[in-house]
Short mmCIF file of C-alpha atoms in Angstrom, two decimals:
data_model
loop_
_atom_site.label_atom_id
_atom_site.label_comp_id
_atom_site.label_asym_id
_atom_site.label_seq_id
_atom_site.Cartn_x
_atom_site.Cartn_y
_atom_site.Cartn_z
CA MET A 1 -22.57 -26.02 30.31
CA VAL A 2 -24.66 -24.34 27.72
CA GLN A 3 -27.75 -25.63 26.59
CA ALA A 4 -30.23 -24.75 23.68
CA ARG A 5 -33.33 -23.16 25.20
CA TYR A 6 -35.43 -23.48 22.14
CA SER A 7 -35.50 -25.48 19.01
CA THR A 8 -34.05 -23.86 15.63
CA ALA A 9 -35.24 -23.66 12.08
CA PHE A 10 -31.95 -24.18 10.49
CA THR A 11 -28.94 -25.42 11.65
CA LEU A 12 -26.46 -22.10 10.48
CA TYR A 13 -23.18 -22.59 12.48
CA PRO A 14 -23.02 -25.87 14.35
CA TYR A 15 -21.07 -25.95 17.57
CA LYS A 16 -17.14 -26.46 17.41
CA ALA A 17 -14.60 -26.06 19.93
CA ASN A 18 -12.31 -23.59 19.40
CA ALA A 19 -8.47 -22.39 20.55
CA ASP A 20 -9.62 -19.91 22.73
CA GLN A 21 -11.38 -22.95 25.13
CA THR A 22 -7.48 -23.87 25.73
CA GLY A 23 -4.93 -21.39 24.79
CA PRO A 24 -3.92 -17.68 25.62
CA GLN A 25 -6.56 -15.20 26.37
CA ARG A 26 -6.39 -13.16 22.89
CA ARG A 27 -8.06 -9.88 21.75
CA VAL A 28 -9.95 -9.77 18.64
CA PRO A 29 -10.60 -6.24 16.89
CA VAL A 30 -14.54 -6.45 16.79
CA LEU A 31 -16.87 -8.81 18.83
CA ILE A 32 -20.36 -9.40 17.80
CA VAL A 33 -23.12 -10.86 20.36
CA GLY A 34 -26.14 -11.96 18.68
CA GLY A 35 -26.78 -13.97 15.24
CA GLY A 36 -30.14 -12.14 14.41
CA PRO A 37 -30.55 -10.33 11.12
CA VAL A 38 -28.73 -7.19 12.32
CA GLY A 39 -25.73 -9.35 13.77
CA LEU A 40 -25.47 -11.31 10.74
CA ALA A 41 -25.61 -8.25 8.51
CA THR A 42 -22.96 -6.51 10.44
CA ALA A 43 -20.51 -9.08 10.68
CA LEU A 44 -21.09 -9.41 6.94
CA ASP A 45 -20.42 -5.85 6.49
CA LEU A 46 -17.26 -5.45 8.33
CA GLY A 47 -15.73 -8.38 6.96
CA ARG A 48 -16.45 -7.77 3.67
CA LYS A 49 -14.61 -4.57 3.82
CA GLY A 50 -11.60 -6.70 5.76
CA THR A 51 -12.21 -5.65 9.06
CA PRO A 52 -11.58 -8.88 11.26
CA VAL A 53 -14.96 -10.26 13.34
CA LEU A 54 -15.98 -12.57 15.70
CA LEU A 55 -19.33 -13.27 15.88
CA LEU A 56 -21.26 -15.35 18.73
CA ASP A 57 -24.52 -16.53 19.34
CA ASP A 58 -26.09 -18.84 22.34
CA HIS A 59 -27.78 -21.01 19.66
CA GLU A 60 -26.98 -23.07 16.24
CA GLY A 61 -29.11 -21.00 13.96
CA PRO A 62 -32.75 -18.96 14.28
CA GLY A 63 -35.58 -20.36 16.44
CA LEU A 64 -38.73 -21.38 14.79
CA GLY A 65 -41.26 -18.77 13.22
CA SER A 66 -42.14 -16.45 11.01
CA LYS A 67 -41.25 -13.61 13.47
CA ALA A 68 -40.21 -10.69 11.44
CA ILE A 69 -42.01 -11.12 8.24
CA CYS A 70 -41.92 -8.01 6.01
CA PHE A 71 -38.86 -6.60 4.84
CA ALA A 72 -38.55 -2.90 3.16
CA LYS A 73 -37.29 -1.95 -0.10
CA ARG A 74 -34.67 0.02 1.57
CA THR A 75 -33.66 -3.39 3.85
CA LEU A 76 -33.40 -5.35 -0.01
CA ASP A 77 -31.60 -2.60 -1.09
CA ILE A 78 -28.97 -3.35 1.59
CA ALA A 79 -28.95 -7.23 1.61
CA HIS A 80 -28.54 -6.58 -2.38
CA ARG A 81 -25.13 -4.74 -1.70
CA LEU A 82 -24.05 -7.51 0.55
CA GLY A 83 -24.62 -10.21 -1.76
CA ALA A 84 -27.66 -11.54 -0.13
CA GLY A 85 -31.02 -9.66 -1.47
CA GLN A 86 -31.58 -11.35 -4.65
CA THR A 87 -31.98 -14.65 -2.63
CA MET A 88 -34.44 -13.02 -0.50
CA VAL A 89 -36.63 -11.63 -3.37
CA ASP A 90 -36.88 -14.65 -5.27
CA LYS A 91 -37.92 -16.72 -1.89
CA GLY A 92 -39.89 -14.13 -0.57
CA VAL A 93 -43.39 -13.04 -1.31
CA VAL A 94 -43.60 -9.62 -3.40
CA TRP A 95 -46.01 -6.82 -2.42
CA ASN A 96 -46.75 -3.54 -3.05
CA ILE A 97 -50.31 -2.99 -2.68
CA GLY A 98 -52.34 -2.55 0.85
CA LYS A 99 -56.07 -2.68 1.54
CA VAL A 100 -57.81 -1.22 4.50
CA PHE A 101 -61.23 -2.45 5.96
CA ASN A 102 -63.94 -1.42 8.85
CA GLN A 103 -65.85 -4.20 9.81
CA ASP A 104 -66.48 -5.47 6.03
CA ASP A 105 -66.27 -2.32 4.21
CA LYS A 106 -63.14 -1.72 2.28
CA LEU A 107 -62.46 1.89 2.75
CA PHE A 108 -59.39 2.13 0.76
CA GLU A 109 -55.96 0.75 -0.86
CA PHE A 110 -52.54 2.09 -1.43
CA ASN A 111 -49.52 1.44 -3.75
CA LEU A 112 -46.53 1.84 -1.84
CA LEU A 113 -44.18 1.86 -5.07
CA PRO A 114 -46.55 3.10 -7.50
CA GLU A 115 -43.46 3.96 -9.94
CA GLY A 116 -41.09 1.75 -11.92
CA GLY A 117 -37.21 1.78 -12.55
CA HIS A 118 -36.39 -0.10 -9.26
CA ARG A 119 -34.50 -3.49 -8.61
CA ASN A 120 -36.35 -4.43 -5.64
CA PRO A 121 -40.24 -3.77 -4.86
CA ALA A 122 -41.58 -2.08 -1.68
CA PHE A 123 -41.77 -4.95 0.34
CA ILE A 124 -41.33 -8.85 0.46
CA ASN A 125 -42.61 -11.25 3.12
CA LEU A 126 -40.25 -13.79 4.01
CA GLN A 127 -40.01 -15.29 7.31
CA GLN A 128 -37.02 -14.62 9.09
CA PRO A 129 -35.18 -17.54 9.91
CA TYR A 130 -34.74 -17.83 5.67
CA PHE A 131 -33.61 -14.02 5.82
CA GLU A 132 -31.02 -14.99 8.34
CA HIS A 133 -30.18 -17.99 6.35
CA PHE A 134 -29.43 -16.17 3.13
CA LEU A 135 -27.17 -13.31 5.36
CA HIS A 136 -25.52 -16.46 6.48
CA ASP A 137 -24.86 -17.57 2.98
CA ALA A 138 -23.33 -14.89 2.01
CA ILE A 139 -20.95 -15.24 5.04
CA LEU A 140 -20.13 -18.23 3.76
CA ASP A 141 -19.47 -17.05 0.31
CA GLU A 142 -17.32 -14.29 1.57
CA GLN A 143 -15.31 -16.56 3.68
CA THR A 144 -14.43 -18.60 0.55
CA LYS A 145 -12.59 -15.30 -1.10
CA GLY A 146 -10.98 -14.54 2.58
CA ALA A 147 -13.18 -12.53 4.62
CA PRO A 148 -12.02 -12.51 8.06
CA ILE A 149 -15.55 -13.60 9.89
CA GLU A 150 -16.14 -15.98 12.35
CA ILE A 151 -19.14 -17.54 13.99
CA ARG A 152 -19.43 -19.50 17.11
CA GLY A 153 -22.83 -21.16 17.55
CA LEU A 154 -23.78 -22.13 21.22
CA ASN A 155 -21.26 -19.75 22.64
CA ARG A 156 -23.07 -17.79 25.42
CA VAL A 157 -21.77 -14.50 27.23
CA THR A 158 -21.64 -14.83 30.74
CA SER A 159 -20.03 -11.57 31.74
CA LEU A 160 -19.11 -8.48 30.15
CA GLU A 161 -16.37 -6.28 31.76
CA SER A 162 -15.99 -2.78 30.04
CA LYS A 163 -12.29 -1.18 30.30
CA ASP A 164 -11.38 2.26 28.67
CA ASP A 165 -9.87 0.31 25.55
CA HIS A 166 -11.33 -2.69 25.58
CA VAL A 167 -13.90 -5.30 26.58
CA VAL A 168 -13.34 -8.47 28.60
CA VAL A 169 -15.99 -11.11 27.66
CA SER A 170 -16.54 -14.50 29.55
CA VAL A 171 -18.32 -17.19 27.33
CA ASP A 172 -19.73 -20.37 28.07
CA THR A 173 -19.93 -23.35 25.39
CA PRO A 174 -20.93 -27.14 26.24
CA ASP A 175 -17.61 -27.59 26.95
CA GLU A 176 -15.13 -25.46 28.27
CA SER A 177 -15.59 -22.10 28.98
CA TYR A 178 -13.04 -19.34 27.99
CA VAL A 179 -12.60 -15.75 28.36
CA ILE A 180 -11.55 -13.26 25.28
CA GLU A 181 -10.78 -9.64 24.87
CA ALA A 182 -12.14 -7.50 21.80
CA ASP A 183 -11.45 -4.00 20.83
CA TRP A 184 -15.16 -3.17 20.43
CA LEU A 185 -18.15 -5.16 21.24
CA ILE A 186 -21.24 -4.95 19.09
CA ALA A 187 -24.58 -6.06 21.15
CA CYS A 188 -26.97 -7.27 19.09
CA ASP A 189 -28.47 -9.73 21.40
CA GLY A 190 -32.22 -8.72 21.17
CA ALA A 191 -35.09 -6.86 23.11
CA ARG A 192 -34.02 -8.83 26.62
CA SER A 193 -30.48 -7.95 25.97
CA PRO A 194 -28.47 -10.00 28.37
CA LEU A 195 -25.27 -7.54 27.79
CA ARG A 196 -27.72 -4.44 28.35
CA THR A 197 -28.59 -5.63 31.85
CA MET A 198 -24.73 -6.62 32.44
CA LEU A 199 -23.82 -3.19 32.16
CA GLY A 200 -27.15 -1.82 34.24
CA LEU A 201 -28.32 0.17 31.53
CA GLY A 202 -31.96 1.18 31.48
CA PHE A 203 -34.38 0.73 28.34
CA ASP A 204 -37.04 3.32 28.85
CA GLY A 205 -40.29 3.79 27.24
CA ARG A 206 -44.34 2.41 27.21
CA ILE A 207 -45.21 -0.98 27.60
CA PHE A 208 -48.81 -1.08 25.61
CA GLU A 209 -51.56 -3.14 27.20
CA ASP A 210 -52.75 -5.09 24.34
CA ASN A 211 -52.30 -9.25 23.16
CA PHE A 212 -52.02 -10.01 19.90
CA LEU A 213 -52.13 -13.66 18.41
CA ILE A 214 -50.46 -14.76 15.70
CA ALA A 215 -51.09 -17.84 13.44
CA ASP A 216 -49.13 -19.21 10.96
CA VAL A 217 -51.56 -21.20 8.80
CA GLU A 218 -50.47 -23.59 6.01
CA MET A 219 -53.02 -23.53 3.19
CA ARG A 220 -53.81 -22.90 -0.41
CA ALA A 221 -55.48 -20.12 -0.95
CA ASP A 222 -56.50 -17.80 -3.74
CA PHE A 223 -56.04 -14.42 -1.77
CA PRO A 224 -54.16 -11.93 -3.34
CA THR A 225 -50.31 -11.15 -2.58
CA GLU A 226 -51.38 -7.76 -0.61
CA ARG A 227 -51.71 -6.78 2.78
CA TRP A 228 -54.90 -6.83 4.31
CA PHE A 229 -56.33 -5.02 7.74
CA TRP A 230 -59.18 -5.10 9.19
CA PHE A 231 -60.79 -2.94 12.02
CA ARG A 232 -63.59 -4.32 13.73
CA PRO A 233 -63.55 -7.34 11.98
CA PRO A 234 -67.02 -8.86 11.46
CA PHE A 235 -65.60 -12.42 11.45
CA THR A 236 -64.34 -12.24 14.99
CA GLU A 237 -64.64 -10.13 18.22
CA ALA A 238 -60.84 -9.43 17.76
CA GLN A 239 -60.54 -5.72 17.93
CA SER A 240 -58.24 -5.69 14.36
CA THR A 241 -56.75 -8.55 12.25
CA LEU A 242 -53.92 -8.59 9.76
CA LEU A 243 -53.48 -11.06 7.09
CA HIS A 244 -50.21 -11.69 5.13
CA LYS A 245 -48.91 -14.46 2.89
CA GLN A 246 -45.82 -15.71 3.16
CA PRO A 247 -43.73 -18.31 1.20
CA ASP A 248 -44.42 -22.29 1.40
CA ASP A 249 -48.23 -21.73 1.33
CA ILE A 250 -48.12 -20.13 4.93
CA TRP A 251 -50.66 -17.19 5.62
CA ARG A 252 -49.76 -14.72 8.74
CA ILE A 253 -53.07 -13.89 10.77
CA ASP A 254 -52.59 -11.37 13.43
CA PHE A 255 -55.33 -11.32 15.71
CA GLN A 256 -55.62 -8.20 18.52
CA LEU A 257 -56.94 -9.91 21.59
CA GLY A 258 -56.78 -6.99 23.95
CA TRP A 259 -55.20 -6.93 27.26
CA ASP A 260 -57.35 -8.94 29.79
CA ILE A 261 -57.14 -12.78 28.56
CA ASP A 262 -56.31 -16.31 29.53
CA ARG A 263 -53.30 -16.48 27.85
CA GLN A 264 -53.32 -20.27 28.08
CA ALA A 265 -56.84 -20.48 26.54
CA GLU A 266 -56.52 -18.29 23.99
CA LEU A 267 -53.55 -20.47 22.91
CA ASP A 268 -55.41 -23.62 22.74
CA PRO A 269 -55.57 -25.23 19.39
CA ASP A 270 -59.39 -25.48 18.97
CA ARG A 271 -59.56 -22.00 20.06
CA ILE A 272 -57.10 -20.46 17.52
CA ARG A 273 -58.82 -22.87 15.07
CA ALA A 274 -62.12 -21.52 15.83
CA ARG A 275 -60.97 -17.90 15.19
CA VAL A 276 -59.42 -19.11 11.87
CA ASP A 277 -62.54 -20.71 10.56
CA ALA A 278 -64.47 -18.05 11.17
CA MET A 279 -61.99 -15.49 9.03
CA LEU A 280 -61.35 -17.82 6.12
CA SER A 281 -65.45 -18.96 5.99
CA PHE A 282 -66.16 -15.14 5.94
CA GLN A 283 -63.58 -14.90 3.04
CA THR A 284 -64.37 -17.88 0.64
CA GLY A 285 -67.37 -19.23 1.84
CA GLU A 286 -65.99 -22.36 3.39
CA VAL A 287 -63.42 -23.60 5.34
CA PRO A 288 -60.35 -24.79 3.22
CA GLU A 289 -57.96 -27.50 4.58
CA TYR A 290 -55.42 -25.73 6.41
CA ASP A 291 -52.79 -26.80 9.33
CA LEU A 292 -51.52 -24.38 12.10
CA HIS A 293 -47.68 -24.11 11.31
CA TRP A 294 -46.92 -21.95 14.15
CA THR A 295 -48.71 -19.91 17.19
CA SER A 296 -47.54 -17.38 19.56
CA ILE A 297 -49.33 -14.39 21.91
CA TYR A 298 -46.99 -11.45 22.34
CA THR A 299 -47.12 -8.18 23.70
CA PHE A 300 -45.16 -5.05 22.68
CA GLN A 301 -43.47 -2.28 23.87
CA CYS A 302 -41.94 1.40 22.29
CA ARG A 303 -38.42 1.65 24.30
CA ARG A 304 -35.21 2.74 23.65
CA MET A 305 -31.74 3.31 25.34
CA GLN A 306 -30.50 6.62 25.88
CA ASN A 307 -27.29 6.26 24.44
CA PHE A 308 -26.31 3.65 22.09
CA ARG A 309 -22.56 3.58 22.53
CA HIS A 310 -20.99 3.10 26.11
CA GLY A 311 -17.61 3.20 25.77
CA ARG A 312 -16.14 0.21 23.50
CA VAL A 313 -19.39 -1.07 23.33
CA PHE A 314 -22.16 -0.28 20.90
CA PHE A 315 -26.20 -1.46 20.68
CA ALA A 316 -27.85 -2.10 17.38
CA GLY A 317 -31.40 -3.59 16.53
CA ASP A 318 -33.77 -4.78 19.05
CA SER A 319 -30.97 -4.46 22.10
CA ALA A 320 -31.03 -0.72 21.39
CA HIS A 321 -34.62 0.22 20.95
CA GLN A 322 -38.01 -1.73 20.28
CA VAL A 323 -41.30 -0.68 18.47
CA SER A 324 -44.52 -2.23 17.99
CA PRO A 325 -44.51 -4.80 15.11
CA PHE A 326 -47.22 -2.34 12.65
CA GLY A 327 -45.45 -1.11 10.38
CA ALA A 328 -42.43 -3.51 10.11
CA ARG A 329 -40.21 -1.25 11.59
CA GLY A 330 -37.99 -3.62 13.96
CA ALA A 331 -35.93 -5.38 11.77
CA ASN A 332 -35.86 -3.19 8.94
CA SER A 333 -34.46 -0.50 11.19
CA GLY A 334 -31.83 -2.58 12.69
CA MET A 335 -30.69 -3.07 9.18
CA GLN A 336 -29.94 0.67 8.97
CA ASP A 337 -28.38 0.25 12.43
CA ALA A 338 -25.63 -2.16 11.08
CA GLU A 339 -24.87 -0.68 7.95
CA ASN A 340 -24.59 2.92 9.82
CA LEU A 341 -22.21 1.44 12.31
CA ALA A 342 -20.20 -0.75 9.73
CA TRP A 343 -18.73 1.64 7.73
CA LYS A 344 -18.17 3.95 10.71
CA LEU A 345 -16.44 1.61 12.63
CA HIS A 346 -14.15 0.44 9.81
CA ALA A 347 -13.15 3.74 8.93
CA TYR A 348 -12.10 4.33 12.46
CA LEU A 349 -10.24 0.98 12.62
CA GLN A 350 -8.37 1.75 9.16
CA GLY A 351 -7.30 5.53 10.55
CA ASP A 352 -9.32 7.24 8.22
CA ALA A 353 -11.57 8.60 10.51
CA PRO A 354 -11.13 10.02 14.53
CA GLU A 355 -12.87 8.21 17.18
CA THR A 356 -15.47 11.05 17.28
CA LEU A 357 -17.04 9.58 13.88
CA LEU A 358 -18.58 6.68 15.76
CA ASP A 359 -20.27 9.10 18.49
CA SER A 360 -22.54 9.87 15.19
CA TYR A 361 -23.95 6.43 15.01
CA ASN A 362 -25.95 7.14 18.32
CA HIS A 363 -26.66 10.54 17.45
CA GLU A 364 -27.64 9.64 13.74
CA ARG A 365 -29.49 6.08 14.42
CA GLY A 366 -31.15 7.35 17.57
CA PHE A 367 -33.00 9.89 15.76
CA ALA A 368 -34.40 7.20 13.47
CA ALA A 369 -35.40 4.85 16.74
CA ASP A 370 -37.21 8.21 18.07
CA GLU A 371 -38.93 8.76 14.62
CA ASN A 372 -39.69 4.87 14.36
CA ILE A 373 -41.03 4.94 18.30
CA LEU A 374 -43.46 8.21 17.49
CA ASN A 375 -44.92 6.51 14.38
CA SER A 376 -45.26 3.09 15.96
CA SER A 377 -46.89 4.60 18.95
CA ARG A 378 -49.23 6.63 16.83
CA SER A 379 -50.45 3.62 15.07
CA THR A 380 -50.91 1.58 18.34
CA ASP A 381 -52.76 4.20 20.05
CA PHE A 382 -55.06 4.33 16.75
CA MET A 383 -55.44 0.84 16.57
CA THR A 384 -56.05 0.18 20.43
CA PRO A 385 -57.79 3.22 21.80
CA LYS A 386 -56.87 3.92 25.53
CA SER A 387 -59.97 5.88 26.32
CA GLY A 388 -64.01 6.17 25.64
CA VAL A 389 -62.90 9.38 23.63
CA SER A 390 -60.60 8.19 21.92
CA MET A 391 -62.86 5.09 20.78
CA VAL A 392 -65.35 7.51 19.47
CA PHE A 393 -62.83 9.49 17.44
CA ARG A 394 -61.31 6.37 16.04
CA ASP A 395 -64.59 4.72 14.81
CA ALA A 396 -65.63 8.27 13.47
CA VAL A 397 -62.27 8.55 11.59
CA LEU A 398 -63.53 4.88 10.36
CA ASP A 399 -66.88 5.92 9.33
CA LEU A 400 -65.56 9.02 7.48
CA ALA A 401 -63.21 7.35 5.55
CA GLN A 402 -65.30 5.04 4.04
CA HIS A 403 -67.12 8.31 2.21
CA TYR A 404 -64.78 10.89 2.27
CA ASP A 405 -61.13 11.62 0.86
CA PHE A 406 -60.05 13.80 3.63
CA ALA A 407 -60.33 11.04 6.20
CA ARG A 408 -58.13 8.49 4.93
CA PRO A 409 -54.80 10.22 5.86
CA LEU A 410 -56.02 9.61 9.80
CA VAL A 411 -56.72 5.86 9.65
CA ASN A 412 -53.82 4.40 11.06
CA SER A 413 -53.16 0.70 10.65
CA GLY A 414 -49.29 0.84 11.03
CA ARG A 415 -46.90 3.56 8.85
CA LEU A 416 -44.97 1.28 6.81
CA SER A 417 -41.18 1.57 7.24
CA MET A 418 -39.32 3.99 5.00
CA PRO A 419 -35.84 5.25 4.99
CA CYS A 420 -35.18 7.76 7.70
CA VAL A 421 -33.28 11.02 6.54
CA TYR A 422 -30.88 12.76 8.43
CA ASP A 423 -31.57 16.61 7.38
CA ASP A 424 -29.43 18.87 8.69
CA PHE A 425 -27.26 16.39 10.52
CA PRO A 426 -23.62 17.49 10.95
CA LEU A 427 -21.85 14.73 9.03
CA PHE A 428 -23.73 15.98 5.90
CA GLY A 429 -23.13 18.77 3.35
CA ALA A 430 -24.26 21.38 0.85
CA ASP A 431 -27.37 21.30 -1.01
CA GLU A 432 -26.37 23.32 -4.07
CA LEU A 433 -28.63 21.80 -6.90
CA ALA A 434 -32.22 22.87 -7.61
CA ALA A 435 -33.02 18.75 -7.74
CA PRO A 436 -35.90 16.82 -6.24
CA PRO A 437 -35.80 16.77 -2.23
CA ARG A 438 -35.95 12.53 -2.40
CA THR A 439 -32.24 13.01 -2.90
CA ARG A 440 -31.03 15.84 -0.93
CA PRO A 441 -28.43 15.76 1.57
CA GLY A 442 -29.35 12.97 4.47
CA ALA A 443 -31.56 10.80 1.88
CA SER A 444 -30.71 7.35 1.32
CA CYS A 445 -30.02 6.97 -2.50
CA THR A 446 -33.30 6.00 -4.54
CA ASP A 447 -32.90 3.51 -7.53
CA ALA A 448 -33.04 4.07 -11.10
CA PRO A 449 -32.43 1.89 -14.24
CA VAL A 450 -29.06 3.11 -15.90
CA ALA A 451 -26.96 1.48 -19.16
CA GLU A 452 -26.21 -1.31 -17.40
CA GLY A 453 -28.91 -2.81 -14.89
CA PHE A 454 -29.85 0.07 -11.86
CA LEU A 455 -27.74 2.42 -10.13
CA LEU A 456 -27.34 0.79 -6.85
CA ASP A 457 -25.38 -1.92 -8.64
CA HIS A 458 -22.69 0.52 -9.25
CA LEU A 459 -22.44 2.38 -6.24
CA PRO A 460 -19.32 0.85 -3.96
CA SER A 461 -19.43 0.08 -0.47
CA ASP A 462 -17.25 3.34 0.09
CA PHE A 463 -17.56 6.72 -0.29
CA ALA A 464 -18.37 7.73 -4.05
CA LEU A 465 -18.58 10.11 -6.39
CA LEU A 466 -22.11 10.28 -8.45
CA VAL A 467 -21.62 12.05 -11.99
CA ILE A 468 -24.60 12.97 -14.16
CA GLY A 469 -24.96 14.23 -17.46
CA ASP A 470 -22.88 17.41 -18.82
CA GLN A 471 -20.72 17.37 -15.39
CA VAL A 472 -19.31 14.10 -16.60
CA ALA A 473 -16.88 15.80 -18.79
CA GLN A 474 -16.13 18.08 -15.96
CA ALA A 475 -14.87 15.39 -13.08
CA ASN A 476 -12.84 13.51 -15.94
CA GLY A 477 -9.51 12.87 -14.17
CA PHE A 478 -10.82 12.98 -10.65
CA ASP A 479 -9.04 10.07 -8.74
CA ASP A 480 -9.51 10.99 -4.92
CA LEU A 481 -12.38 8.95 -4.55
CA PRO A 482 -14.10 6.29 -6.64
CA VAL A 483 -16.34 7.88 -9.41
CA VAL A 484 -19.76 6.59 -11.03
CA SER A 485 -20.32 8.45 -13.94
CA VAL A 486 -24.06 8.60 -16.17
CA PRO A 487 -23.12 10.38 -19.09
CA ALA A 488 -27.03 9.69 -20.55
CA PRO A 489 -29.00 9.43 -17.64
CA SER A 490 -32.30 7.54 -17.99
CA PRO A 491 -36.06 9.48 -17.66
CA GLU A 492 -36.14 8.07 -14.28
CA LEU A 493 -32.83 8.72 -13.13
CA LYS A 494 -33.16 12.88 -14.49
CA ASP A 495 -36.33 12.44 -12.79
CA ARG A 496 -34.88 11.20 -9.36
CA TYR A 497 -31.71 13.12 -9.46
CA LEU A 498 -31.63 15.78 -11.60
CA GLY A 499 -35.29 17.61 -12.15
CA ASP A 500 -34.29 20.63 -14.65
CA ALA A 501 -30.87 20.27 -14.01
CA SER A 502 -28.48 18.97 -17.01
CA GLY A 503 -26.00 17.87 -14.78
CA ALA A 504 -25.19 16.83 -11.11
CA VAL A 505 -22.77 15.55 -8.61
CA TYR A 506 -23.48 13.49 -5.79
CA LEU A 507 -21.19 12.69 -3.18
CA ILE A 508 -22.48 9.32 -1.36
CA ARG A 509 -21.60 7.69 1.99
CA PRO A 510 -20.51 3.85 2.26
CA ASP A 511 -24.22 3.45 3.35
CA HIS A 512 -25.22 4.91 0.15
CA HIS A 513 -26.99 8.07 2.16
CA ILE A 514 -26.28 11.36 0.07
CA VAL A 515 -23.92 13.72 1.83
CA ALA A 516 -23.99 16.73 -0.60
CA ARG A 517 -24.76 17.36 -4.01
CA TRP A 518 -23.91 20.48 -6.41
CA ALA A 519 -24.91 21.51 -9.87
CA THR A 520 -21.10 21.64 -11.07
CA PHE A 521 -17.98 19.84 -10.47
CA ASP A 522 -15.40 21.35 -8.03
CA ALA A 523 -12.97 18.89 -6.40
CA GLY A 524 -12.35 21.19 -2.96
CA ASN A 525 -15.58 21.09 -2.46
CA VAL A 526 -15.78 17.36 -3.42
CA ASN A 527 -12.74 16.88 -0.69
CA ALA A 528 -14.11 19.28 1.84
CA ALA A 529 -17.35 17.33 2.22
CA HIS A 530 -15.77 14.30 2.30
CA ALA A 531 -13.66 15.02 5.40
CA ARG A 532 -17.05 16.35 6.80
CA ALA A 533 -18.75 12.73 6.46
CA LEU A 534 -15.46 11.52 8.42
CA GLY A 535 -15.79 13.66 10.99
CA LYS A 536 -12.65 15.65 10.44
CA GLU A 537 -14.47 19.08 9.91
CA THR A 538 -17.86 19.55 11.76
#
């Protein structure tokens, strides 16, 4: 009998008895296990495309606590395409500016989105339960339109058997247990992934010997909505401290405690308050009234599975790869997993692509995981030197950065999440346009203003041809793919997609990555690149 292991922030998908508990065993096209951000986004994307999907979660909504809070522009662009982005931005705390301190001296500040002409900001801070809530709201909206998405709460998978052409899953509930088959299973069940354990699969990488205290503090404060990071903070013996503002007057404070700690003692509310008091009094000269909203201590790992596909089972998000929280690469990378896998699996199920296309999910997102792990490990090594020599180097860089610009790029308080670029990957094609590299094949589409709104608003969740400037007339009549025409591009769109060219043709994937680009329209080139992107020609 399933029982909740933790309290939930919201009840999104309350338990209901279902026909599978008493009826004959049946098979579903796609089964997703795990109702976190990645599982919900994958279900939403597949359902919007028309692929029937069943999602199982062993609770009835997200757990308490802020958890992931920093959601990057690329994630917001994905969420906007799925119908959830605007509510996230409206609720979230928007920020572009970050500041880095060494003791009580500001070393430098940075702006993650120094240019205009984008619908979404560089980052928002939004507690993970809200993020999941808004994705679920979008699912409810799509269900009213007929999207074939079903979610079952308090349905816990207890066994998994992988066959050649399907999987067999046993599910426990508060009432009757049942068995269900699925053509394909997507495991989004988190870093401890019971499904990964059931299949006996490894999770290789590094475990970092450090502890971080999270304190979500509810208070009214006049601090700006920026990311503040301290090395060697003067108000605590902690090695580093991070401050972020969240919605609902909640402030997230992370204290780096070191490895050899008394965990129970550090979680004592009086001890936590002493740390928070010291920090706040250093900033304001007094301690404002506040409440401890949620506290936790975490350690972290940088690990990944060797392969994200095992027969009929895919792994996505934290079940496939795990990084440190510095750089906000966990949930943001998982959202890119979701959209990468969703369009490929849908294309295969529709008969538009061979099964080999599904292997490219592991190729592309495995590369992204390695990139994120590399950046995350470098950040962690700089923040937590592992030897005396490393400590001397780190402190020397911090001291130099206060006075010399050349040293500032060496300061690493977490390289923040950026979209992955699939340079020279097999599914991508020609770059026959002398245009800015930011929109080269393999990159995700950057936003820009157009006559009606923003460019990304006009790109469908399918393959599309983006035709700009003097090539619009040349592509007139082409109907093999949806065509997005921009005959009079804005200055921002010119700068990002044309450079000095007078026109351009871009082939865009359903996940809004650029397949190929040309200076002139040619239907044969477009169709060949489209076939290549579907894995029909590599």
